[in-house]
Short mmCIF file of C-alpha atoms in Angstrom, two decimals:
data_model
loop_
_atom_site.label_atom_id
_atom_site.label_comp_id
_atom_site.label_asym_id
_atom_site.label_seq_id
_atom_site.Cartn_x
_atom_site.Cartn_y
_atom_site.Cartn_z
CA MET A 28 -34.49 -92.66 -16.43
CA THR A 29 -33.69 -88.98 -16.58
CA ARG A 30 -35.07 -88.43 -12.99
CA ARG A 31 -32.78 -91.28 -11.66
CA LEU A 32 -29.73 -89.77 -13.37
CA LEU A 33 -30.41 -86.37 -11.80
CA THR A 34 -30.66 -87.99 -8.39
CA ILE A 35 -27.27 -89.61 -8.76
CA VAL A 36 -25.59 -86.35 -9.89
CA ALA A 37 -27.11 -84.45 -6.95
CA ALA A 38 -25.82 -87.02 -4.48
CA ALA A 39 -22.29 -86.75 -5.95
CA LEU A 40 -22.31 -82.95 -5.54
CA VAL A 41 -23.35 -83.18 -1.91
CA GLN A 42 -20.51 -85.62 -1.24
CA ALA A 43 -18.02 -83.25 -2.90
CA CYS A 44 -19.14 -80.25 -0.80
CA ALA A 45 -18.72 -82.29 2.44
CA SER A 46 -15.02 -82.81 1.70
CA THR A 47 -14.31 -79.01 1.13
CA PRO A 48 -12.19 -77.30 3.91
CA PRO A 49 -14.35 -75.31 6.43
CA ALA A 50 -14.59 -71.52 6.12
CA PRO A 51 -12.49 -69.35 8.52
CA PRO A 52 -14.19 -68.95 11.92
CA GLU A 53 -15.83 -65.64 12.89
CA PRO A 54 -13.70 -63.32 15.06
CA GLU A 55 -13.66 -64.63 18.61
CA VAL A 56 -15.38 -62.60 21.31
CA GLN A 57 -13.75 -63.17 24.63
CA ALA A 58 -16.22 -64.02 27.34
CA ALA A 59 -15.89 -63.01 30.99
CA PRO A 60 -13.58 -65.35 32.86
CA GLN A 61 -15.33 -68.34 34.38
CA ALA A 62 -14.79 -69.35 38.01
CA PRO A 63 -13.02 -72.72 38.50
CA ALA A 64 -15.33 -75.75 38.59
CA GLN A 65 -14.44 -76.68 42.15
CA SER A 66 -15.61 -73.27 43.39
CA LEU A 67 -19.24 -74.06 42.40
CA PRO A 68 -21.57 -75.28 45.14
CA ALA A 69 -22.47 -78.99 45.09
CA ALA A 70 -26.05 -78.29 44.16
CA ALA A 71 -24.87 -76.59 40.96
CA GLN A 72 -22.83 -79.57 39.76
CA ARG A 73 -24.34 -81.55 36.89
CA PRO A 74 -23.35 -84.57 34.84
CA ALA A 75 -20.56 -83.84 32.45
CA ASP A 76 -21.66 -82.44 29.19
CA PRO A 77 -20.03 -83.33 25.92
CA VAL A 78 -16.52 -81.92 25.68
CA PRO A 79 -16.63 -78.60 23.79
CA PRO A 80 -13.87 -77.50 21.44
CA PRO A 81 -10.85 -76.13 23.35
CA VAL A 82 -11.08 -72.39 24.22
CA PRO A 83 -7.92 -70.29 24.55
CA PRO A 84 -7.13 -69.39 28.18
CA PRO A 85 -7.92 -65.81 29.26
CA ALA A 86 -5.13 -63.26 29.08
CA VAL A 87 -2.93 -63.17 32.20
CA VAL A 88 -2.33 -59.71 33.77
CA LEU A 89 1.30 -59.36 34.82
CA GLU A 90 2.35 -57.22 37.78
CA ALA A 91 5.28 -54.98 36.84
CA ALA A 92 6.80 -55.21 40.31
CA LYS A 93 7.15 -58.98 40.00
CA LEU A 94 8.76 -58.97 36.56
CA PRO A 95 12.42 -60.01 36.28
CA PRO A 96 14.91 -57.31 35.17
CA PHE A 97 14.98 -56.56 31.50
CA ASP A 98 18.30 -57.25 29.86
CA GLY A 99 17.36 -57.16 26.21
CA GLU A 100 18.12 -54.40 23.71
CA ARG A 101 16.83 -50.98 24.71
CA ARG A 102 15.67 -48.46 22.15
CA GLU A 103 14.56 -44.84 22.66
CA ILE A 104 11.87 -43.52 20.29
CA LYS A 105 12.63 -39.84 19.92
CA GLU A 106 9.94 -38.82 17.43
CA PRO A 107 6.60 -38.04 19.20
CA LEU A 108 3.37 -39.35 17.86
CA ARG A 109 2.24 -37.35 14.90
CA GLY A 110 -0.21 -34.61 15.81
CA ILE A 111 0.50 -34.78 19.56
CA LYS A 112 2.89 -32.31 21.25
CA GLY A 113 4.60 -33.81 24.25
CA VAL A 114 4.78 -31.51 27.29
CA ASP A 115 6.75 -32.34 30.39
CA GLY A 116 5.45 -30.27 33.28
CA THR A 117 8.34 -31.33 35.47
CA VAL A 118 10.96 -29.61 33.32
CA ALA A 119 11.80 -26.11 34.47
CA PRO A 120 11.71 -23.33 31.85
CA GLN A 121 15.07 -22.48 30.32
CA ASP A 122 14.26 -18.75 30.09
CA VAL A 123 13.26 -16.45 32.94
CA TRP A 124 10.95 -14.60 30.56
CA GLN A 125 8.89 -17.85 30.27
CA ARG A 126 8.39 -17.79 34.05
CA VAL A 127 7.40 -14.15 33.89
CA ARG A 128 4.72 -14.81 31.23
CA LYS A 129 3.45 -17.87 33.00
CA GLY A 130 2.80 -15.91 36.18
CA PHE A 131 0.88 -12.98 34.71
CA ALA A 132 -2.25 -12.61 36.86
CA ILE A 133 -3.19 -8.91 37.06
CA PRO A 134 -6.30 -8.19 34.96
CA ASP A 135 -5.38 -6.52 31.64
CA LEU A 136 -6.08 -2.86 31.19
CA ASP A 137 -7.06 -2.00 27.59
CA ASN A 138 -7.70 1.62 26.58
CA ALA A 139 -6.31 4.23 24.25
CA LEU A 140 -3.54 5.25 26.65
CA VAL A 141 -2.30 1.66 26.98
CA ARG A 142 -2.23 1.30 23.22
CA ARG A 143 -0.36 4.57 22.85
CA LYS A 144 2.25 3.60 25.47
CA THR A 145 2.67 0.21 23.79
CA ARG A 146 3.38 1.93 20.47
CA GLU A 147 5.82 4.36 22.12
CA TYR A 148 7.86 1.58 23.76
CA ALA A 149 7.84 -0.53 20.58
CA ALA A 150 9.05 2.50 18.58
CA ASN A 151 12.15 2.70 20.83
CA PRO A 152 13.77 -0.73 20.64
CA GLU A 153 17.20 0.59 21.68
CA TYR A 154 15.78 2.01 24.87
CA LEU A 155 13.98 -1.25 25.63
CA GLN A 156 17.13 -3.26 24.91
CA ARG A 157 19.07 -1.22 27.46
CA ILE A 158 16.41 -1.97 30.05
CA PHE A 159 16.40 -5.67 29.17
CA ASN A 160 20.17 -5.85 29.35
CA ARG A 161 20.20 -4.28 32.83
CA SER A 162 17.48 -6.59 34.02
CA ARG A 163 19.58 -9.69 33.29
CA LEU A 164 21.42 -9.18 36.56
CA TYR A 165 18.37 -8.91 38.75
CA LEU A 166 15.35 -10.55 37.12
CA TYR A 167 15.89 -14.11 38.25
CA HIS A 168 16.12 -13.01 41.92
CA ILE A 169 13.06 -10.80 41.66
CA VAL A 170 10.93 -13.42 39.93
CA ALA A 171 11.97 -16.07 42.50
CA GLU A 172 10.94 -13.78 45.35
CA ILE A 173 7.63 -12.95 43.65
CA GLU A 174 6.84 -16.62 43.07
CA ARG A 175 7.81 -17.46 46.68
CA ARG A 176 5.17 -14.99 47.88
CA GLY A 177 2.52 -16.08 45.35
CA LEU A 178 2.32 -12.64 43.73
CA PRO A 179 1.64 -11.78 40.08
CA THR A 180 4.85 -11.73 38.02
CA GLU A 181 3.83 -8.43 36.40
CA LEU A 182 5.45 -6.93 39.46
CA ALA A 183 8.85 -8.05 38.15
CA LEU A 184 8.38 -5.48 35.34
CA LEU A 185 7.74 -2.60 37.75
CA PRO A 186 11.43 -1.54 37.96
CA MET A 187 11.28 -0.94 34.21
CA VAL A 188 8.68 1.73 34.90
CA GLU A 189 10.24 3.02 38.09
CA SER A 190 13.97 3.18 37.24
CA ALA A 191 14.55 1.48 33.88
CA PHE A 192 16.34 -1.18 36.01
CA ASN A 193 19.02 1.33 36.97
CA PRO A 194 19.87 0.88 40.71
CA MET A 195 21.51 4.31 40.74
CA ALA A 196 18.33 6.07 39.54
CA TYR A 197 17.58 9.11 41.70
CA SER A 198 14.47 11.23 41.29
CA ARG A 199 13.74 14.86 42.02
CA ALA A 200 11.57 13.60 44.92
CA HIS A 201 14.72 11.92 46.35
CA ALA A 202 13.48 8.42 45.44
CA SER A 203 16.34 5.99 44.94
CA GLY A 204 17.13 2.52 43.64
CA LEU A 205 15.43 0.01 41.36
CA TRP A 206 12.14 0.35 43.22
CA GLN A 207 12.43 4.14 43.78
CA PHE A 208 11.81 4.36 47.54
CA ILE A 209 11.59 7.89 48.95
CA PRO A 210 13.40 8.32 52.32
CA GLY A 211 10.30 8.16 54.47
CA THR A 212 8.90 4.98 52.92
CA GLY A 213 12.33 3.41 52.97
CA LYS A 214 12.53 3.96 56.69
CA ARG A 215 9.07 2.46 57.20
CA PHE A 216 10.36 -0.72 55.66
CA GLU A 217 13.61 -0.69 57.54
CA LEU A 218 15.90 0.26 54.63
CA GLU A 219 19.10 1.62 56.11
CA GLN A 220 19.96 5.16 54.96
CA SER A 221 23.25 6.15 56.52
CA TRP A 222 26.30 8.07 55.52
CA TRP A 223 27.90 4.76 54.59
CA TYR A 224 25.12 2.77 52.98
CA ASP A 225 21.72 3.29 51.33
CA ALA A 226 19.72 0.06 51.33
CA ARG A 227 17.13 1.63 49.03
CA ARG A 228 19.70 0.83 46.30
CA ASP A 229 20.54 -2.63 47.70
CA ILE A 230 19.12 -5.22 45.32
CA VAL A 231 18.09 -7.79 47.92
CA ASP A 232 16.81 -5.47 50.64
CA SER A 233 14.92 -3.14 48.32
CA THR A 234 13.23 -6.02 46.53
CA ASP A 235 12.04 -7.49 49.83
CA ALA A 236 10.76 -4.06 50.95
CA ALA A 237 9.02 -3.35 47.65
CA LEU A 238 7.20 -6.70 47.62
CA ASP A 239 6.22 -6.27 51.25
CA TYR A 240 4.82 -2.81 50.43
CA LEU A 241 2.96 -3.96 47.34
CA THR A 242 1.46 -6.89 49.27
CA LYS A 243 0.29 -4.44 51.95
CA LEU A 244 -1.25 -2.18 49.35
CA TYR A 245 -3.10 -5.03 47.65
CA LYS A 246 -4.53 -6.21 50.96
CA MET A 247 -5.66 -2.64 51.61
CA HIS A 248 -7.50 -2.22 48.29
CA GLY A 249 -8.15 -5.75 47.06
CA ASP A 250 -7.29 -4.53 43.57
CA TRP A 251 -3.87 -4.60 41.91
CA HIS A 252 -4.45 -1.48 39.78
CA LEU A 253 -5.28 0.50 42.89
CA ALA A 254 -2.31 -1.03 44.74
CA LEU A 255 0.02 0.07 41.92
CA ALA A 256 -1.52 3.54 41.88
CA SER A 257 -0.86 3.71 45.66
CA TYR A 258 2.74 2.71 45.15
CA ASN A 259 3.21 5.62 42.79
CA TRP A 260 0.86 8.28 44.24
CA GLY A 261 0.66 7.29 47.89
CA GLU A 262 -1.74 5.01 49.72
CA ASN A 263 -3.52 7.90 51.46
CA ALA A 264 -4.03 9.79 48.23
CA VAL A 265 -5.64 6.74 46.54
CA THR A 266 -7.78 6.05 49.61
CA ARG A 267 -9.11 9.62 49.53
CA ALA A 268 -9.79 9.41 45.80
CA VAL A 269 -11.69 6.18 46.23
CA ALA A 270 -13.73 7.61 49.10
CA LYS A 271 -14.55 10.74 47.09
CA ASN A 272 -15.86 8.65 44.18
CA ARG A 273 -17.82 6.40 46.44
CA LYS A 274 -19.48 9.38 48.14
CA ALA A 275 -20.42 10.72 44.68
CA ARG A 276 -21.76 7.31 43.74
CA LYS A 277 -19.17 6.97 40.98
CA PRO A 278 -17.14 3.87 40.11
CA THR A 279 -14.03 3.40 42.25
CA ASP A 280 -11.81 1.46 39.86
CA TYR A 281 -8.44 2.78 38.73
CA SER A 282 -9.68 4.23 35.43
CA SER A 283 -12.49 6.14 37.13
CA LEU A 284 -10.38 7.99 39.77
CA LYS A 285 -9.13 11.52 39.37
CA MET A 286 -5.35 11.40 39.79
CA PRO A 287 -2.14 13.13 38.73
CA LYS A 288 -0.89 12.70 35.18
CA GLU A 289 2.11 10.57 36.30
CA THR A 290 -0.18 8.15 38.14
CA ARG A 291 -2.69 8.12 35.30
CA GLN A 292 0.11 6.86 33.01
CA TYR A 293 1.70 4.54 35.58
CA VAL A 294 -0.37 1.37 35.18
CA PRO A 295 -0.76 1.88 31.34
CA LYS A 296 3.08 1.86 31.13
CA LEU A 297 3.26 -1.38 33.02
CA GLN A 298 0.52 -2.88 30.85
CA ALA A 299 2.32 -1.71 27.70
CA LEU A 300 5.53 -3.50 28.77
CA LYS A 301 3.44 -6.59 29.66
CA ASN A 302 1.92 -6.52 26.12
CA ILE A 303 5.37 -6.36 24.53
CA ILE A 304 6.92 -9.08 26.71
CA SER A 305 3.89 -11.34 26.15
CA ASP A 306 4.50 -11.30 22.41
CA PRO A 307 7.76 -9.48 21.43
CA ALA A 308 7.68 -10.55 17.77
CA LYS A 309 4.26 -9.01 17.33
CA HIS A 310 5.71 -5.62 18.27
CA GLY A 311 8.99 -6.06 16.34
CA ILE A 312 11.07 -6.42 19.52
CA THR A 313 13.89 -8.92 20.16
CA LEU A 314 13.79 -10.34 23.64
CA ASP A 315 16.95 -12.33 24.30
CA PRO A 316 16.46 -15.21 26.74
CA ILE A 317 17.73 -14.85 30.29
CA PRO A 318 19.07 -18.11 31.83
CA ASN A 319 16.72 -19.55 34.39
CA ALA A 320 19.42 -19.78 37.06
CA PRO A 321 20.63 -17.52 39.90
CA TYR A 322 22.86 -14.83 38.47
CA PHE A 323 24.40 -13.67 41.78
CA THR A 324 25.39 -15.04 45.20
CA VAL A 325 25.40 -13.10 48.46
CA LEU A 326 28.49 -13.32 50.65
CA THR A 327 27.62 -12.51 54.25
CA GLU A 328 30.97 -12.85 56.01
CA PRO A 329 32.15 -9.39 57.22
CA LEU A 330 35.00 -8.05 55.14
CA ALA A 331 36.76 -4.67 55.03
CA VAL A 332 37.98 -4.00 51.50
CA ASP A 333 38.28 -1.23 48.92
CA VAL A 334 35.45 -1.30 46.38
CA ALA A 335 37.96 -1.24 43.50
CA LEU A 336 40.00 -4.02 45.00
CA ALA A 337 36.94 -6.19 45.61
CA ALA A 338 36.14 -5.94 41.91
CA ARG A 339 39.72 -6.95 41.04
CA LEU A 340 39.62 -9.89 43.39
CA ALA A 341 36.45 -11.10 41.59
CA GLU A 342 38.17 -10.41 38.21
CA MET A 343 35.33 -8.28 37.01
CA PRO A 344 34.94 -4.66 35.89
CA VAL A 345 34.32 -2.28 38.77
CA GLU A 346 31.19 -0.99 37.01
CA ASP A 347 29.73 -4.56 37.08
CA PHE A 348 30.64 -4.87 40.76
CA ILE A 349 28.85 -1.62 41.61
CA ALA A 350 25.81 -2.74 39.61
CA LEU A 351 25.44 -5.65 42.08
CA ASN A 352 26.52 -3.60 45.12
CA PRO A 353 25.03 -0.16 44.49
CA GLY A 354 24.21 0.59 48.11
CA PHE A 355 27.81 1.48 49.12
CA SER A 356 28.30 5.25 49.41
CA ARG A 357 32.01 5.41 50.08
CA PRO A 358 35.13 4.04 48.27
CA PHE A 359 35.64 1.25 50.77
CA ILE A 360 33.46 -1.32 52.48
CA ARG A 361 33.55 -1.50 56.23
CA SER A 362 33.71 -4.78 58.12
CA ALA A 363 30.47 -4.10 59.95
CA GLU A 364 27.80 -6.52 61.10
CA GLY A 365 25.25 -7.05 58.35
CA THR A 366 27.57 -5.93 55.57
CA ARG A 367 27.51 -8.20 52.59
CA ILE A 368 29.01 -8.39 49.13
CA VAL A 369 27.08 -9.59 46.11
CA LEU A 370 28.97 -11.36 43.33
CA PRO A 371 28.10 -13.20 40.10
CA SER A 372 27.73 -16.84 41.09
CA GLU A 373 30.49 -17.82 38.67
CA LYS A 374 32.93 -15.37 40.33
CA VAL A 375 32.60 -16.51 43.96
CA ALA A 376 35.29 -19.22 43.79
CA ILE A 377 37.89 -16.98 42.08
CA PHE A 378 37.11 -14.20 44.54
CA HIS A 379 37.84 -16.41 47.52
CA ALA A 380 40.98 -17.83 45.87
CA ASN A 381 42.37 -14.36 45.15
CA LEU A 382 41.39 -13.09 48.59
CA ALA A 383 43.25 -15.94 50.28
CA GLN A 384 46.52 -14.78 48.63
CA ARG A 385 46.19 -11.20 49.95
CA ASP A 386 47.55 -9.82 53.16
CA PRO A 387 44.46 -8.70 55.13
CA ALA A 388 46.24 -5.48 56.00
CA SER A 389 46.44 -4.56 52.34
CA LEU A 390 42.71 -4.70 51.58
CA VAL A 391 41.83 -1.16 52.61
CA SER A 392 43.52 2.06 51.45
CA TRP A 393 41.04 4.46 53.09
CA GLU A 394 40.32 5.47 56.69
CA THR A 395 37.90 7.60 58.63
CA TYR A 396 39.13 11.02 59.79
CA HIS A 397 37.61 13.29 62.40
CA PRO A 398 38.61 16.92 61.66
CA GLN A 399 39.99 19.06 64.48
CA LYS A 400 38.18 22.20 65.53
CA GLY A 401 38.76 24.98 63.05
CA GLU A 402 40.27 22.70 60.42
CA SER A 403 39.14 23.64 56.90
CA LEU A 404 38.39 21.39 54.00
CA ALA A 405 41.28 22.91 52.07
CA LYS A 406 43.73 22.11 54.85
CA ILE A 407 42.45 18.56 55.16
CA ALA A 408 42.56 18.02 51.40
CA ASP A 409 46.19 19.23 51.29
CA LYS A 410 47.11 17.02 54.20
CA PHE A 411 45.98 13.84 52.42
CA GLY A 412 47.00 14.77 48.86
CA LEU A 413 43.50 15.42 47.59
CA SER A 414 41.91 18.27 45.72
CA VAL A 415 39.13 19.98 47.65
CA ALA A 416 36.69 18.97 44.93
CA GLU A 417 37.64 15.28 45.34
CA LEU A 418 37.42 15.50 49.16
CA ARG A 419 33.94 16.94 48.76
CA ARG A 420 32.91 14.32 46.23
CA VAL A 421 33.92 11.16 48.16
CA ASN A 422 32.36 12.59 51.33
CA GLY A 423 29.12 13.83 49.74
CA ILE A 424 29.72 17.45 50.70
CA ASP A 425 27.66 19.95 48.67
CA MET A 426 29.88 22.22 46.59
CA ARG A 427 28.02 25.25 48.01
CA SER A 428 28.50 24.22 51.62
CA SER A 429 31.35 25.45 53.78
CA ARG A 430 30.50 23.18 56.69
CA VAL A 431 33.09 20.61 57.69
CA PRO A 432 31.48 17.27 58.65
CA GLN A 433 32.41 15.53 61.86
CA THR A 434 33.51 12.42 59.94
CA LEU A 435 35.36 12.17 56.62
CA VAL A 436 36.95 9.41 54.61
CA VAL A 437 40.50 10.07 53.42
CA PRO A 438 43.06 7.95 51.53
CA THR A 439 46.01 6.27 53.18
CA GLU A 440 47.77 5.56 49.87
CA ALA A 441 48.74 7.96 47.14
CA ASP A 442 46.89 6.25 44.29
CA ALA A 443 43.70 5.61 46.25
CA ALA A 444 42.22 8.99 45.33
CA ALA A 445 42.98 8.53 41.64
CA VAL A 446 41.25 5.19 41.66
CA SER A 447 38.23 6.55 43.51
CA ALA A 448 37.77 9.26 40.93
CA LYS A 449 36.77 6.56 38.46
CA LEU A 450 34.32 4.75 40.73
CA PRO A 451 30.66 4.90 39.65
CA ILE A 452 29.55 5.28 43.26
CA MET A 453 26.72 7.50 44.34
CA TYR A 454 28.53 9.71 46.90
CA ALA A 455 25.69 12.06 47.60
CA PRO A 456 24.69 11.93 51.30
CA PRO A 457 21.33 10.55 52.30
CA ILE A 458 18.56 13.19 52.42
CA GLY A 459 18.05 14.42 55.92
CA GLU A 460 14.89 13.64 57.84
CA VAL A 461 12.05 16.14 57.40
CA ARG A 462 11.92 18.42 60.45
CA HIS A 463 9.04 20.56 59.27
CA VAL A 464 6.66 21.08 56.32
CA HIS A 465 5.87 24.66 55.62
CA ARG A 466 2.74 25.52 53.60
CA VAL A 467 3.23 28.59 51.51
CA LYS A 468 1.04 31.55 52.46
CA SER A 469 0.40 34.83 50.68
CA GLY A 470 3.51 36.97 50.83
CA ASP A 471 5.97 34.17 51.52
CA THR A 472 9.40 34.19 49.88
CA MET A 473 12.23 31.64 49.93
CA SER A 474 14.44 34.05 51.88
CA GLY A 475 11.65 34.69 54.38
CA ILE A 476 11.03 30.92 54.91
CA ALA A 477 14.84 30.34 55.24
CA LYS A 478 15.06 33.05 57.89
CA ARG A 479 12.07 31.70 59.81
CA TYR A 480 13.56 28.23 60.12
CA HIS A 481 17.21 29.38 60.52
CA VAL A 482 18.43 27.72 57.34
CA ARG A 483 19.97 28.98 54.13
CA VAL A 484 18.09 29.60 50.91
CA SER A 485 20.54 27.23 49.16
CA ASP A 486 19.54 24.45 51.57
CA LEU A 487 15.84 25.12 50.88
CA LYS A 488 16.46 24.77 47.16
CA ARG A 489 18.47 21.64 47.66
CA TRP A 490 15.72 20.08 49.84
CA ASN A 491 12.99 21.13 47.37
CA PRO A 492 14.33 20.56 43.89
CA GLY A 493 12.31 22.01 41.05
CA VAL A 494 10.63 24.65 43.16
CA GLY A 495 10.40 27.92 41.23
CA LEU A 496 7.65 30.48 41.87
CA LEU A 497 5.96 29.78 45.17
CA ARG A 498 2.27 28.88 45.11
CA ILE A 499 -0.30 29.19 47.87
CA ASN A 500 -0.50 25.96 49.94
CA GLN A 501 2.62 24.59 48.26
CA LYS A 502 4.68 22.34 50.59
CA ILE A 503 8.25 23.40 51.37
CA TYR A 504 10.33 20.81 53.24
CA ILE A 505 12.81 21.77 55.91
CA ARG A 506 15.18 18.88 56.56
CA ALA A 507 17.67 17.93 59.21
CA GLY A 508 20.73 18.15 57.01
#
């Protein structure tokens, strides 16, 4: 009886379980898409099997090009995914210093001298700031030219070492401009050096010449440190130093060569500036950004105009005008072929607008004058209402010289001379071409050398600044003027 009762209860429980809702299905695993039935060969067709449960169709891949235009609500998500920094390589840097850092490619030099120079620069933030402020006018152009040639951007820092970015810098060796070209090297690279103009100071021309020269030096040595040493010391001097070390089976890298103190410190100075610009905050230096856009525009149409008036037409201080046009050596610009004026890009339109309102005949208040035979500087100065000192200054005549040049510039208006006295123009004449190099021998004196070459002692001293006591084998230069 009991066994029959248990059987009835078990049957009831089985019936109850059969009526319970089924459990949720396992997660579906999508199979590879099946080819349509009609694509199967006839031999593969079989009688229809029982109909299986319906399977969701495979996902359809949509082609973006065939989609209709979207006209729903558009939303821009500005916050990037957490932990991922978005970088857009197509966006140009906003700061020229970023471009400079990005293009560093010269192997680093790390030694005690580099570390000392880095400390010295960092300890003089006011000096660095003056250099950085001057560089704002020129750095974009220099970096653009360097990148165009595929050169390391460390070269853009070289004017800091050479001239502190002062285009009027002039050395005892008669090197001039941002890149400090001496007269001979300037002529090799076709930099005009005339009574009117010195292209060694021209921003565009001197930059082209410097980068051409540095490229040549790198191809010669295959090493940027040696190329830089050659730029400072001379390519022949470095070549001889390398050959001497090679003959002695010594290393021929920059640090292993015997060289003058100035050249020994040259590359370390550049490396020290590179260190600071790479990480200014680390060295306690503030490096204000420089806009990554051209600062100046070159106007190539010939124009005769006073330097001071050109600055007024551009509505800018004459000092700023000269900073962009430092090659002019006289108080007016001649309308000669190849002459150009450089202006801040934002000043070009106002310059042309103001120029259009001026009478062309009123643009120049100076003229060239050819002295008559026997005419003295004092007589000429009196004739044009100038002091002798001012006549000498604007014509680059040495105060110790009594010679009257064949060509002078003189004012045609009364106030022109007063204005010229305030112009920050380098009026010194270009250094004459070397006619002879005299090597000092035992018993030589400056007066004896001057007498031998039919020149004055004062000229010898002017051509050889810094010469004191003569030394055996010392070079004394005799120039053309």
